[in-house]
mmCIF file of C-alpha atoms and ligand atoms in Angstrom:
data_model
loop_
_atom_site.group_PDB
_atom_site.id
_atom_site.type_symbol
_atom_site.label_atom_id
_atom_site.label_comp_id
_atom_site.label_asym_id
_atom_site.label_seq_id
_atom_site.Cartn_x
_atom_site.Cartn_y
_atom_site.Cartn_z
ATOM 1 C CA MET A 1 113.112 90.609 116.052
ATOM 2 C CA PRO A 2 116.158 89.830 113.968
ATOM 3 C CA VAL A 3 117.503 93.191 112.890
ATOM 4 C CA PRO A 4 120.842 94.875 112.393
ATOM 5 C CA THR A 5 122.329 96.330 115.542
ATOM 6 C CA PHE A 6 121.420 99.893 114.654
ATOM 7 C CA LEU A 7 117.756 99.001 115.034
ATOM 8 C CA ALA A 8 118.135 96.822 118.084
ATOM 9 C CA TRP A 9 117.253 99.579 120.513
ATOM 10 C CA CYS A 10 113.873 100.075 118.928
ATOM 11 C CA ALA A 11 113.056 96.463 118.297
ATOM 12 C CA THR A 12 110.908 94.783 120.858
ATOM 13 C CA LEU A 13 107.280 95.750 120.620
ATOM 14 C CA LEU A 14 106.593 94.817 124.189
ATOM 15 C CA LEU A 15 109.101 97.312 125.470
ATOM 16 C CA PRO A 16 108.408 100.872 124.441
ATOM 17 C CA VAL A 17 110.344 101.407 127.660
ATOM 18 C CA VAL A 18 113.647 100.042 126.375
ATOM 19 C CA VAL A 19 114.405 103.604 125.458
ATOM 20 C CA ALA A 20 112.555 106.422 127.051
ATOM 21 C CA HIS A 21 112.553 110.040 126.137
ATOM 22 C CA LEU A 22 112.128 113.513 127.398
ATOM 23 C CA PRO A 23 108.533 114.462 128.055
ATOM 24 C CA LEU A 24 106.897 115.514 124.795
ATOM 25 C CA ALA A 25 106.599 119.140 125.864
ATOM 26 C CA HIS A 26 110.380 119.366 126.165
ATOM 27 C CA ALA A 27 111.411 117.748 122.944
ATOM 28 C CA GLN A 28 108.667 117.662 120.335
ATOM 29 C CA PRO A 29 110.599 117.827 117.051
ATOM 30 C CA ALA A 30 109.195 119.451 113.917
ATOM 31 C CA PRO A 31 107.127 117.084 111.756
ATOM 32 C CA PRO A 32 109.471 115.452 109.253
ATOM 33 C CA HIS A 33 109.403 116.417 105.625
ATOM 34 C CA THR A 34 107.174 114.024 103.640
ATOM 35 C CA ASP A 35 106.136 115.649 100.379
ATOM 36 C CA ALA A 36 103.404 113.699 98.535
ATOM 37 C CA ALA A 37 104.703 114.427 95.022
ATOM 38 C CA GLU A 38 108.232 113.494 96.079
ATOM 39 C CA PHE A 39 106.873 110.249 97.554
ATOM 40 C CA ARG A 40 105.122 109.362 94.276
ATOM 41 C CA ALA A 41 108.279 110.082 92.283
ATOM 42 C CA CYS A 42 110.358 108.006 94.696
ATOM 43 C CA LEU A 43 108.006 105.013 94.420
ATOM 44 C CA GLN A 44 108.019 105.382 90.625
ATOM 45 C CA GLY A 45 111.803 105.130 90.744
ATOM 46 C CA LEU A 46 111.774 102.129 93.078
ATOM 47 C CA ARG A 47 109.498 100.233 90.711
ATOM 48 C CA GLU A 48 112.413 100.115 88.228
ATOM 49 C CA ALA A 49 115.171 99.590 90.815
ATOM 50 C CA PRO A 50 117.226 96.346 90.714
ATOM 51 C CA ALA A 51 116.211 95.445 94.307
ATOM 52 C CA PHE A 52 112.599 95.187 93.112
ATOM 53 C CA ARG A 53 113.340 92.875 90.181
ATOM 54 C CA ALA A 54 111.421 89.987 91.772
ATOM 55 C CA VAL A 55 108.321 92.137 92.365
ATOM 56 C CA THR A 56 105.869 92.160 89.429
ATOM 57 C CA PRO A 57 104.457 95.493 88.188
ATOM 58 C CA ALA A 58 100.991 94.254 89.190
ATOM 59 C CA THR A 59 102.078 93.518 92.784
ATOM 60 C CA PHE A 60 103.862 96.853 93.033
ATOM 61 C CA ALA A 61 100.804 98.743 91.748
ATOM 62 C CA THR A 62 98.303 96.842 93.902
ATOM 63 C CA HIS A 63 100.093 97.671 97.137
ATOM 64 C CA THR A 64 101.510 101.144 96.450
ATOM 65 C CA ASP A 65 98.934 102.940 94.266
ATOM 66 C CA GLY A 66 97.316 105.636 96.354
ATOM 67 C CA LEU A 67 99.727 105.074 99.247
ATOM 68 C CA VAL A 68 100.526 108.158 101.353
ATOM 69 C CA PRO A 69 103.639 108.507 103.514
ATOM 70 C CA ASP A 70 103.380 108.101 107.292
ATOM 71 C CA ALA A 71 105.486 110.852 108.857
ATOM 72 C CA SER A 72 105.217 109.293 112.330
ATOM 73 C CA VAL A 73 107.624 106.459 111.468
ATOM 74 C CA LEU A 74 110.310 109.048 110.632
ATOM 75 C CA LEU A 75 109.921 110.594 114.078
ATOM 76 C CA LEU A 76 110.471 107.141 115.583
ATOM 77 C CA LEU A 77 113.503 106.529 113.341
ATOM 78 C CA ASP A 78 115.187 109.671 114.609
ATOM 79 C CA ARG A 79 114.481 109.269 118.307
ATOM 80 C CA GLN A 80 117.638 109.104 120.309
ATOM 81 C CA PRO A 81 117.790 106.894 123.370
ATOM 82 C CA GLU A 82 117.995 109.055 126.463
ATOM 83 C CA PHE A 83 117.174 106.532 129.129
ATOM 84 C CA THR A 84 118.410 102.951 129.003
ATOM 85 C CA LEU A 85 116.751 100.411 131.248
ATOM 86 C CA ALA A 86 118.832 98.641 133.878
ATOM 87 C CA PRO A 87 118.830 94.861 133.386
ATOM 88 C CA TRP A 88 116.613 94.357 136.464
ATOM 89 C CA ASP A 89 113.982 96.717 135.038
ATOM 90 C CA TYR A 90 114.176 95.051 131.640
ATOM 91 C CA LEU A 91 113.775 91.528 133.038
ATOM 92 C CA ALA A 92 111.087 92.516 135.575
ATOM 93 C CA VAL A 93 108.712 93.346 132.714
ATOM 94 C CA LEU A 94 109.701 90.647 130.225
ATOM 95 C CA VAL A 95 109.932 87.771 132.697
ATOM 96 C CA ASP A 96 107.107 88.250 135.179
ATOM 97 C CA ALA A 97 104.726 85.728 136.741
ATOM 98 C CA GLU A 98 102.047 86.431 134.124
ATOM 99 C CA ARG A 99 104.350 85.695 131.199
ATOM 100 C CA VAL A 100 105.645 82.526 132.860
ATOM 101 C CA ALA A 101 102.054 81.306 133.396
ATOM 102 C CA ASP A 102 101.117 82.189 129.797
ATOM 103 C CA GLY A 103 104.281 80.452 128.590
ATOM 104 C CA ARG A 104 103.507 77.251 130.474
ATOM 105 C CA ALA A 105 99.964 77.290 129.054
ATOM 106 C CA GLY A 106 101.298 77.814 125.523
ATOM 107 C CA TYR A 107 103.886 75.077 126.002
ATOM 108 C CA ALA A 108 101.175 72.647 127.120
ATOM 109 C CA ARG A 109 98.796 73.604 124.325
ATOM 110 C CA TRP A 110 101.367 73.280 121.522
ATOM 111 C CA GLN A 111 103.506 70.488 122.991
ATOM 112 C CA ASP A 112 103.079 68.059 120.073
ATOM 113 C CA THR A 113 103.945 70.712 117.483
ATOM 114 C CA LEU A 114 106.872 71.923 119.607
ATOM 115 C CA ALA A 115 108.176 68.370 120.019
ATOM 116 C CA GLN A 116 108.125 67.863 116.238
ATOM 117 C CA ILE A 117 109.910 71.173 115.712
ATOM 118 C CA GLU A 118 112.547 70.239 118.282
ATOM 119 C CA ARG A 119 113.128 66.883 116.574
ATOM 120 C CA GLN A 120 113.606 68.580 113.206
ATOM 121 C CA THR A 121 115.709 71.579 114.245
ATOM 122 C CA GLY A 122 117.314 70.568 117.541
ATOM 123 C CA VAL A 123 116.118 73.793 119.172
ATOM 124 C CA ALA A 124 114.700 73.108 122.649
ATOM 125 C CA ALA A 125 110.934 73.679 122.808
ATOM 126 C CA PRO A 126 111.025 75.953 125.911
ATOM 127 C CA ILE A 127 113.458 78.256 124.098
ATOM 128 C CA VAL A 128 111.042 78.578 121.175
ATOM 129 C CA VAL A 129 108.264 79.385 123.665
ATOM 130 C CA GLY A 130 110.566 81.934 125.329
ATOM 131 C CA VAL A 131 111.174 83.782 122.060
ATOM 132 C CA TRP A 132 107.445 83.727 121.284
ATOM 133 C CA GLY A 133 106.661 85.241 124.687
ATOM 134 C CA VAL A 134 109.264 87.981 124.512
ATOM 135 C CA GLU A 135 108.668 88.922 120.861
ATOM 136 C CA SER A 136 104.881 89.071 120.693
ATOM 137 C CA ASN A 137 103.520 88.022 124.105
ATOM 138 C CA PHE A 138 102.541 84.668 122.576
ATOM 139 C CA GLY A 139 100.937 86.220 119.524
ATOM 140 C CA GLN A 140 98.938 88.820 121.441
ATOM 141 C CA ASN A 141 101.002 91.840 120.405
ATOM 142 C CA LEU A 142 101.855 91.931 116.714
ATOM 143 C CA GLY A 143 102.091 95.680 116.079
ATOM 144 C CA GLY A 144 99.398 97.615 114.251
ATOM 145 C CA ARG A 145 101.152 99.700 111.605
ATOM 146 C CA PRO A 146 100.530 98.818 107.930
ATOM 147 C CA LEU A 147 103.874 97.363 106.905
ATOM 148 C CA VAL A 148 104.016 98.520 103.285
ATOM 149 C CA GLN A 149 103.173 102.095 104.249
ATOM 150 C CA SER A 150 105.848 102.202 106.978
ATOM 151 C CA LEU A 151 108.542 100.641 104.814
ATOM 152 C CA ALA A 152 107.674 102.754 101.747
ATOM 153 C CA THR A 153 107.945 105.916 103.866
ATOM 154 C CA LEU A 154 111.292 104.814 105.299
ATOM 155 C CA SER A 155 112.449 103.913 101.768
ATOM 156 C CA CYS A 156 111.858 107.441 100.486
ATOM 157 C CA PHE A 157 112.612 109.743 103.426
ATOM 158 C CA GLY A 158 115.076 109.849 106.307
ATOM 159 C CA ARG A 159 118.319 107.992 106.892
ATOM 160 C CA ARG A 160 118.825 104.291 106.098
ATOM 161 C CA GLN A 161 116.711 104.428 102.910
ATOM 162 C CA GLY A 162 118.847 101.753 101.266
ATOM 163 C CA TYR A 163 118.234 99.282 104.083
ATOM 164 C CA PHE A 164 114.490 99.903 104.132
ATOM 165 C CA ARG A 165 114.221 99.591 100.324
ATOM 166 C CA GLY A 166 115.491 96.035 100.620
ATOM 167 C CA GLU A 167 112.897 95.362 103.317
ATOM 168 C CA LEU A 168 110.113 96.939 101.210
ATOM 169 C CA ALA A 169 111.049 94.733 98.246
ATOM 170 C CA ALA A 170 110.972 91.680 100.547
ATOM 171 C CA ALA A 171 107.604 92.763 101.981
ATOM 172 C CA LEU A 172 106.093 93.042 98.487
ATOM 173 C CA ARG A 173 107.426 89.580 97.618
ATOM 174 C CA ILE A 174 105.740 88.157 100.729
ATOM 175 C CA LEU A 175 102.422 89.621 99.558
ATOM 176 C CA GLN A 176 103.036 88.506 95.984
ATOM 177 C CA GLU A 177 103.601 84.936 97.129
ATOM 178 C CA GLY A 178 100.414 85.063 99.210
ATOM 179 C CA HIS A 179 101.931 84.099 102.574
ATOM 180 C CA VAL A 180 100.192 86.798 104.620
ATOM 181 C CA ALA A 181 96.858 88.489 103.865
ATOM 182 C CA PRO A 182 97.347 92.206 102.986
ATOM 183 C CA GLN A 183 94.913 93.337 105.689
ATOM 184 C CA GLN A 184 96.914 91.354 108.288
ATOM 185 C CA PHE A 185 100.276 92.657 107.095
ATOM 186 C CA ASN A 186 100.894 95.005 110.026
ATOM 187 C CA GLY A 187 103.785 95.336 112.412
ATOM 188 C CA SER A 188 106.214 97.609 114.205
ATOM 189 C CA TRP A 189 107.098 101.011 112.767
ATOM 190 C CA ALA A 190 110.401 99.571 111.505
ATOM 191 C CA GLY A 191 108.772 96.669 109.670
ATOM 192 C CA ALA A 192 108.996 93.699 112.058
ATOM 193 C CA PHE A 193 105.833 91.623 111.888
ATOM 194 C CA GLY A 194 104.075 88.464 112.968
ATOM 195 C CA GLN A 195 104.328 86.305 116.045
ATOM 196 C CA THR A 196 108.106 86.047 115.523
ATOM 197 C CA GLN A 197 108.558 89.779 114.745
ATOM 198 C CA PHE A 198 110.721 88.985 111.713
ATOM 199 C CA MET A 199 111.827 91.689 109.321
ATOM 200 C CA PRO A 200 110.606 90.843 105.781
ATOM 201 C CA SER A 201 114.106 89.827 104.573
ATOM 202 C CA THR A 202 114.456 87.529 107.613
ATOM 203 C CA PHE A 203 111.079 86.061 106.731
ATOM 204 C CA LEU A 204 112.265 85.218 103.203
ATOM 205 C CA ARG A 205 115.382 83.514 104.633
ATOM 206 C CA SER A 206 113.927 81.749 107.671
ATOM 207 C CA ALA A 207 110.133 81.422 107.649
ATOM 208 C CA VAL A 208 108.716 77.901 107.413
ATOM 209 C CA ASP A 209 105.361 76.446 106.345
ATOM 210 C CA PHE A 210 104.985 73.962 109.181
ATOM 211 C CA ASP A 211 101.228 73.327 109.060
ATOM 212 C CA GLY A 212 101.504 72.357 105.385
ATOM 213 C CA ASP A 213 98.906 74.699 103.875
ATOM 214 C CA GLY A 214 101.404 76.045 101.336
ATOM 215 C CA ARG A 215 101.770 79.453 102.999
ATOM 216 C CA ARG A 216 104.454 80.591 105.431
ATOM 217 C CA ASP A 217 102.124 82.494 107.705
ATOM 218 C CA ILE A 218 103.895 83.784 110.812
ATOM 219 C CA VAL A 219 100.927 86.071 111.528
ATOM 220 C CA GLY A 220 97.997 83.663 111.588
ATOM 221 C CA SER A 221 99.585 80.230 112.114
ATOM 222 C CA VAL A 222 101.179 79.367 115.462
ATOM 223 C CA PRO A 223 102.902 76.237 114.043
ATOM 224 C CA ASP A 224 104.427 78.304 111.214
ATOM 225 C CA ALA A 225 105.566 80.987 113.673
ATOM 226 C CA LEU A 226 107.116 78.519 116.154
ATOM 227 C CA ALA A 227 108.868 76.527 113.431
ATOM 228 C CA SER A 228 110.171 79.742 111.830
ATOM 229 C CA THR A 229 111.680 80.839 115.138
ATOM 230 C CA ALA A 230 113.382 77.459 115.524
ATOM 231 C CA ARG A 231 114.679 77.582 111.938
ATOM 232 C CA PHE A 232 116.126 81.036 112.568
ATOM 233 C CA LEU A 233 117.954 79.815 115.683
ATOM 234 C CA GLN A 234 119.127 76.653 113.929
ATOM 235 C CA THR A 235 120.617 78.775 111.141
ATOM 236 C CA ALA A 236 122.200 81.019 113.786
ATOM 237 C CA GLY A 237 124.182 78.012 115.039
ATOM 238 C CA TRP A 238 121.970 76.437 117.708
ATOM 239 C CA ARG A 239 123.545 73.249 119.119
ATOM 240 C CA ARG A 240 121.161 70.394 119.791
ATOM 241 C CA GLY A 241 121.246 69.187 123.392
ATOM 242 C CA GLU A 242 123.252 72.117 124.784
ATOM 243 C CA PRO A 243 121.703 74.506 127.313
ATOM 244 C CA TRP A 244 121.967 78.265 126.747
ATOM 245 C CA GLY A 245 124.033 78.434 129.921
ATOM 246 C CA PHE A 246 123.376 78.639 133.651
ATOM 247 C CA GLU A 247 123.781 80.921 136.624
ATOM 248 C CA VAL A 248 127.050 80.570 138.524
ATOM 249 C CA ARG A 249 128.586 81.739 141.781
ATOM 250 C CA LEU A 250 131.798 83.734 141.476
ATOM 251 C CA PRO A 251 134.583 83.295 144.027
ATOM 252 C CA ALA A 252 135.093 86.232 146.394
ATOM 253 C CA GLY A 253 137.009 89.054 144.762
ATOM 254 C CA PHE A 254 136.639 87.585 141.268
ATOM 255 C CA ASP A 255 137.090 90.293 138.694
ATOM 256 C CA GLY A 256 136.600 90.215 134.961
ATOM 257 C CA GLY A 257 136.172 87.085 132.904
ATOM 258 C CA GLY A 258 136.371 88.861 129.586
ATOM 259 C CA GLY A 259 132.674 88.912 128.688
ATOM 260 C CA ARG A 260 130.311 86.603 126.840
ATOM 261 C CA LYS A 261 132.510 86.255 123.754
ATOM 262 C CA HIS A 262 135.630 85.197 125.641
ATOM 263 C CA LYS A 263 134.894 81.486 125.798
ATOM 264 C CA ARG A 264 136.924 78.937 127.747
ATOM 265 C CA PRO A 265 136.517 75.237 128.553
ATOM 266 C CA LEU A 266 134.502 74.533 131.701
ATOM 267 C CA ALA A 267 137.624 73.070 133.320
ATOM 268 C CA ASP A 268 139.200 76.556 133.183
ATOM 269 C CA TRP A 269 136.230 78.117 134.939
ATOM 270 C CA ARG A 270 136.353 75.425 137.619
ATOM 271 C CA ARG A 271 140.028 76.145 138.136
ATOM 272 C CA LEU A 272 139.181 79.828 138.580
ATOM 273 C CA GLY A 273 136.815 78.882 141.415
ATOM 274 C CA LEU A 274 133.407 79.267 139.773
ATOM 275 C CA THR A 275 130.642 76.922 140.945
ATOM 276 C CA LEU A 276 126.904 76.540 140.550
ATOM 277 C CA PRO A 277 124.954 78.853 142.919
ATOM 278 C CA SER A 278 124.519 75.891 145.304
ATOM 279 C CA GLY A 279 128.280 75.465 145.490
ATOM 280 C CA ALA A 280 128.151 72.273 143.398
ATOM 281 C CA PRO A 281 130.794 71.897 140.692
ATOM 282 C CA LEU A 282 130.068 73.251 137.190
ATOM 283 C CA PRO A 283 128.539 70.583 134.914
ATOM 284 C CA ASP A 284 130.082 69.672 131.564
ATOM 285 C CA THR A 285 126.939 70.482 129.577
ATOM 286 C CA LEU A 286 128.610 73.284 127.595
ATOM 287 C CA ALA A 287 131.560 72.739 125.261
ATOM 288 C CA THR A 288 132.948 76.187 126.060
ATOM 289 C CA ALA A 289 131.414 79.150 127.844
ATOM 290 C CA GLY A 290 131.867 82.877 128.373
ATOM 291 C CA LEU A 291 131.015 84.816 131.519
ATOM 292 C CA LEU A 292 128.025 87.146 131.342
ATOM 293 C CA GLN A 293 127.498 89.566 134.203
ATOM 294 C CA PRO A 294 124.919 92.208 133.216
ATOM 295 C CA ALA A 295 125.606 94.341 136.306
ATOM 296 C CA ARG A 296 128.658 94.378 138.564
ATOM 297 C CA GLY A 297 127.809 92.663 141.848
ATOM 298 C CA GLY A 298 124.683 91.080 140.353
ATOM 299 C CA PRO A 299 123.968 87.577 139.050
ATOM 300 C CA ALA A 300 126.580 85.977 136.790
ATOM 301 C CA PHE A 301 126.108 83.343 134.115
ATOM 302 C CA LEU A 302 128.252 81.051 132.024
ATOM 303 C CA VAL A 303 126.814 81.111 128.515
ATOM 304 C CA GLY A 304 127.575 78.972 125.482
ATOM 305 C CA ARG A 305 127.031 79.138 121.722
ATOM 306 C CA ASN A 306 123.270 78.832 122.079
ATOM 307 C CA PHE A 307 123.179 82.092 123.994
ATOM 308 C CA ASP A 308 124.930 83.667 121.001
ATOM 309 C CA ALA A 309 122.148 82.312 118.759
ATOM 310 C CA LEU A 310 119.565 84.033 121.000
ATOM 311 C CA TYR A 311 121.665 87.205 120.896
ATOM 312 C CA SER A 312 121.537 87.181 117.095
ATOM 313 C CA TYR A 313 117.742 87.546 117.270
ATOM 314 C CA ASN A 314 117.980 91.072 118.656
ATOM 315 C CA ALA A 315 121.607 92.048 119.344
ATOM 316 C CA SER A 316 121.012 92.616 123.071
ATOM 317 C CA GLU A 317 122.412 90.548 125.936
ATOM 318 C CA ASN A 318 119.549 91.527 128.241
ATOM 319 C CA TYR A 319 117.088 90.453 125.572
ATOM 320 C CA ALA A 320 118.803 87.084 125.146
ATOM 321 C CA LEU A 321 118.917 86.611 128.931
ATOM 322 C CA ALA A 322 115.175 87.364 129.178
ATOM 323 C CA ILE A 323 114.402 84.627 126.627
ATOM 324 C CA ALA A 324 116.767 82.172 128.304
ATOM 325 C CA HIS A 325 115.353 82.805 131.779
ATOM 326 C CA LEU A 326 111.741 82.650 130.578
ATOM 327 C CA ALA A 327 112.523 79.352 128.830
ATOM 328 C CA ASP A 328 113.943 77.878 132.069
ATOM 329 C CA LEU A 329 110.877 78.975 134.017
ATOM 330 C CA VAL A 330 108.536 77.531 131.374
ATOM 331 C CA ALA A 331 110.422 74.226 131.451
ATOM 332 C CA HIS A 332 110.729 73.863 135.243
ATOM 333 C CA ALA A 333 107.562 74.367 137.265
ATOM 334 C CA ASP A 334 109.495 74.793 140.527
ATOM 335 C CA ALA A 335 112.109 77.274 139.252
ATOM 336 C CA PRO A 336 112.093 80.596 141.140
ATOM 337 C CA LEU A 337 111.505 83.866 139.277
ATOM 338 C CA ALA A 338 114.518 85.497 140.943
ATOM 339 C CA PHE A 339 118.107 84.553 140.219
ATOM 340 C CA ALA A 340 120.151 83.056 143.094
ATOM 341 C CA THR A 341 122.238 86.248 143.334
ATOM 342 C CA PRO A 342 120.038 89.336 143.626
ATOM 343 C CA TRP A 343 120.416 92.363 141.383
ATOM 344 C CA PRO A 344 122.559 95.113 142.944
ATOM 345 C CA THR A 345 119.724 97.549 143.673
ATOM 346 C CA ASP A 346 117.555 98.585 146.630
ATOM 347 C CA ASP A 347 114.810 99.720 144.228
ATOM 348 C CA PRO A 348 113.704 96.680 142.184
ATOM 349 C CA GLY A 349 112.010 96.866 138.799
ATOM 350 C CA LEU A 350 108.273 96.357 138.355
ATOM 351 C CA SER A 351 106.340 93.538 136.724
ATOM 352 C CA ARG A 352 103.543 94.378 134.298
ATOM 353 C CA ALA A 353 101.010 93.853 137.115
ATOM 354 C CA LYS A 354 102.852 96.375 139.292
ATOM 355 C CA ASN A 355 103.187 98.754 136.337
ATOM 356 C CA ARG A 356 99.411 98.612 135.941
ATOM 357 C CA GLU A 357 98.992 99.320 139.662
ATOM 358 C CA LEU A 358 101.403 102.261 139.362
ATOM 359 C CA GLN A 359 99.479 103.600 136.364
ATOM 360 C CA THR A 360 96.167 103.217 138.206
ATOM 361 C CA LEU A 361 97.597 105.251 141.092
ATOM 362 C CA LEU A 362 98.816 107.905 138.634
ATOM 363 C CA LEU A 363 95.381 108.055 137.015
ATOM 364 C CA ALA A 364 93.803 108.458 140.469
ATOM 365 C CA ARG A 365 96.098 111.429 141.044
ATOM 366 C CA GLY A 366 94.740 113.072 137.882
ATOM 367 C CA HIS A 367 97.522 112.307 135.392
ATOM 368 C CA ASP A 368 96.296 111.944 131.821
ATOM 369 C CA ILE A 369 98.202 108.790 130.873
ATOM 370 C CA GLY A 370 95.535 106.831 128.978
ATOM 371 C CA ALA A 371 94.820 103.220 129.895
ATOM 372 C CA ALA A 372 96.688 101.335 132.637
ATOM 373 C CA ASP A 373 98.202 98.851 130.184
ATOM 374 C CA GLY A 374 101.372 97.956 132.086
ATOM 375 C CA LEU A 375 103.581 99.539 129.398
ATOM 376 C CA ILE A 376 105.562 102.568 130.488
ATOM 377 C CA GLY A 377 105.438 105.043 127.603
ATOM 378 C CA ASP A 378 106.113 108.768 127.288
ATOM 379 C CA LYS A 379 102.942 109.885 129.092
ATOM 380 C CA THR A 380 103.425 107.572 132.068
ATOM 381 C CA ARG A 381 107.065 108.565 132.303
ATOM 382 C CA ALA A 382 106.192 112.265 132.304
ATOM 383 C CA ALA A 383 103.661 111.654 135.098
ATOM 384 C CA ILE A 384 106.264 109.674 137.054
ATOM 385 C CA ARG A 385 108.680 112.622 136.844
ATOM 386 C CA GLN A 386 106.035 114.958 138.257
ATOM 387 C CA GLU A 387 105.311 112.596 141.146
ATOM 388 C CA GLN A 388 109.019 112.045 141.816
ATOM 389 C CA GLN A 389 109.500 115.798 141.993
ATOM 390 C CA ARG A 390 106.551 116.180 144.368
ATOM 391 C CA LEU A 391 107.820 113.354 146.599
ATOM 392 C CA GLY A 392 111.416 114.576 146.640
ATOM 393 C CA LEU A 393 112.682 111.459 144.830
ATOM 394 C CA LYS A 394 115.258 111.364 142.059
ATOM 395 C CA THR A 395 113.447 112.771 138.995
ATOM 396 C CA ASP A 396 114.438 110.161 136.421
ATOM 397 C CA GLY A 397 111.066 108.997 135.061
ATOM 398 C CA ARG A 398 111.781 105.414 136.139
ATOM 399 C CA ALA A 399 108.989 103.094 137.256
ATOM 400 C CA GLY A 400 110.413 101.372 140.336
ATOM 401 C CA GLN A 401 109.346 99.791 143.609
ATOM 402 C CA LYS A 402 110.191 102.815 145.783
ATOM 403 C CA LEU A 403 107.912 105.106 143.780
ATOM 404 C CA LEU A 404 105.147 102.499 143.819
ATOM 405 C CA ASP A 405 105.485 102.177 147.611
ATOM 406 C CA ALA A 406 105.324 105.973 148.009
ATOM 407 C CA LEU A 407 102.188 106.261 145.866
ATOM 408 C CA ARG A 408 100.513 103.390 147.749
ATOM 409 C CA ARG A 409 100.677 105.400 150.983
ATOM 410 C CA PRO A 410 97.391 107.217 151.543
HETATM 411 CA CA1 LIG B 1 101.399 77.416 106.713
#
């Protein structure tokens, strides 16, 4: 979801695990202040505010009369990340065998549409499929919070009210122009919505009516959603015909490289001793490239400008790498799920299938964690901590292979 950096940590719907938190019993904050009369007065003021100039009084009234604030979005706004996923945990969930299979099916089903989009925008079809899979699991996970209610609450209470007022005004314009049906206008707590998980202001800048029905409908129309993603990446500087990058092998003792933004010609990297994982010389498919190494001792990649375009979608290198890797796997039926250089860990991350197995084992042990949905939320994490404590493992709330192995033992 294209958002400013400050929201990046909370962005991707599919990953409530990107940031994890203390068990609820340890850190349940007081319910935030959301006074109804204050909310009404705030909305009354917004109606006249310059940011809402393009919203008619009728639109404003239709979608805000009788609205009540939703205090739960303020709790989410103020959560502080306590636990950041390692790249191998992040990629294990976002790029697993299920998502690759679903991506190949989606690629096959929409290949004509995707080919047209690629011709028009230059953005490679597998990349568009990769974004679709990471943002909304190919349209299956759109977020269920009423967008106007969330954004109106965030516009009147809490920090960042100015930012959210702009998004609320954009959301009301989207409804006014009839692009998305009001009853379908739901999304993440922060206001990202649709199969592309655009913020409303991003929608106004980048969304496309590709199926030609006069509406830019990134919720209900797959062609509109795919074309809107491609338009966003095109605007972010996507270069037709260039790959995002590729995995490389570093020479022994190689240190540094300066990071993704420090770009050099491929000839420089060859001189420094970098090769493809097979040992073959680096190809000249990138104009310039920077070195991305998410974890010291783990896989390394040379990445070009197109990787930067992916980064602009969510301001996270791991996120951009997940899209890039998923796109490669969608495009190449024989590509292996694992990178050539393994991640530097003896306790690998879990796929969604393994997360579901872990949750089923936790349920069998009497933990009240709800459904085994493959998403590691607060309840699952609290149960994991209890089991880790019982088993004498490091009590960090992380869902990993060692814990799964321990729970599998009878
Ligand atoms: Ca349309």
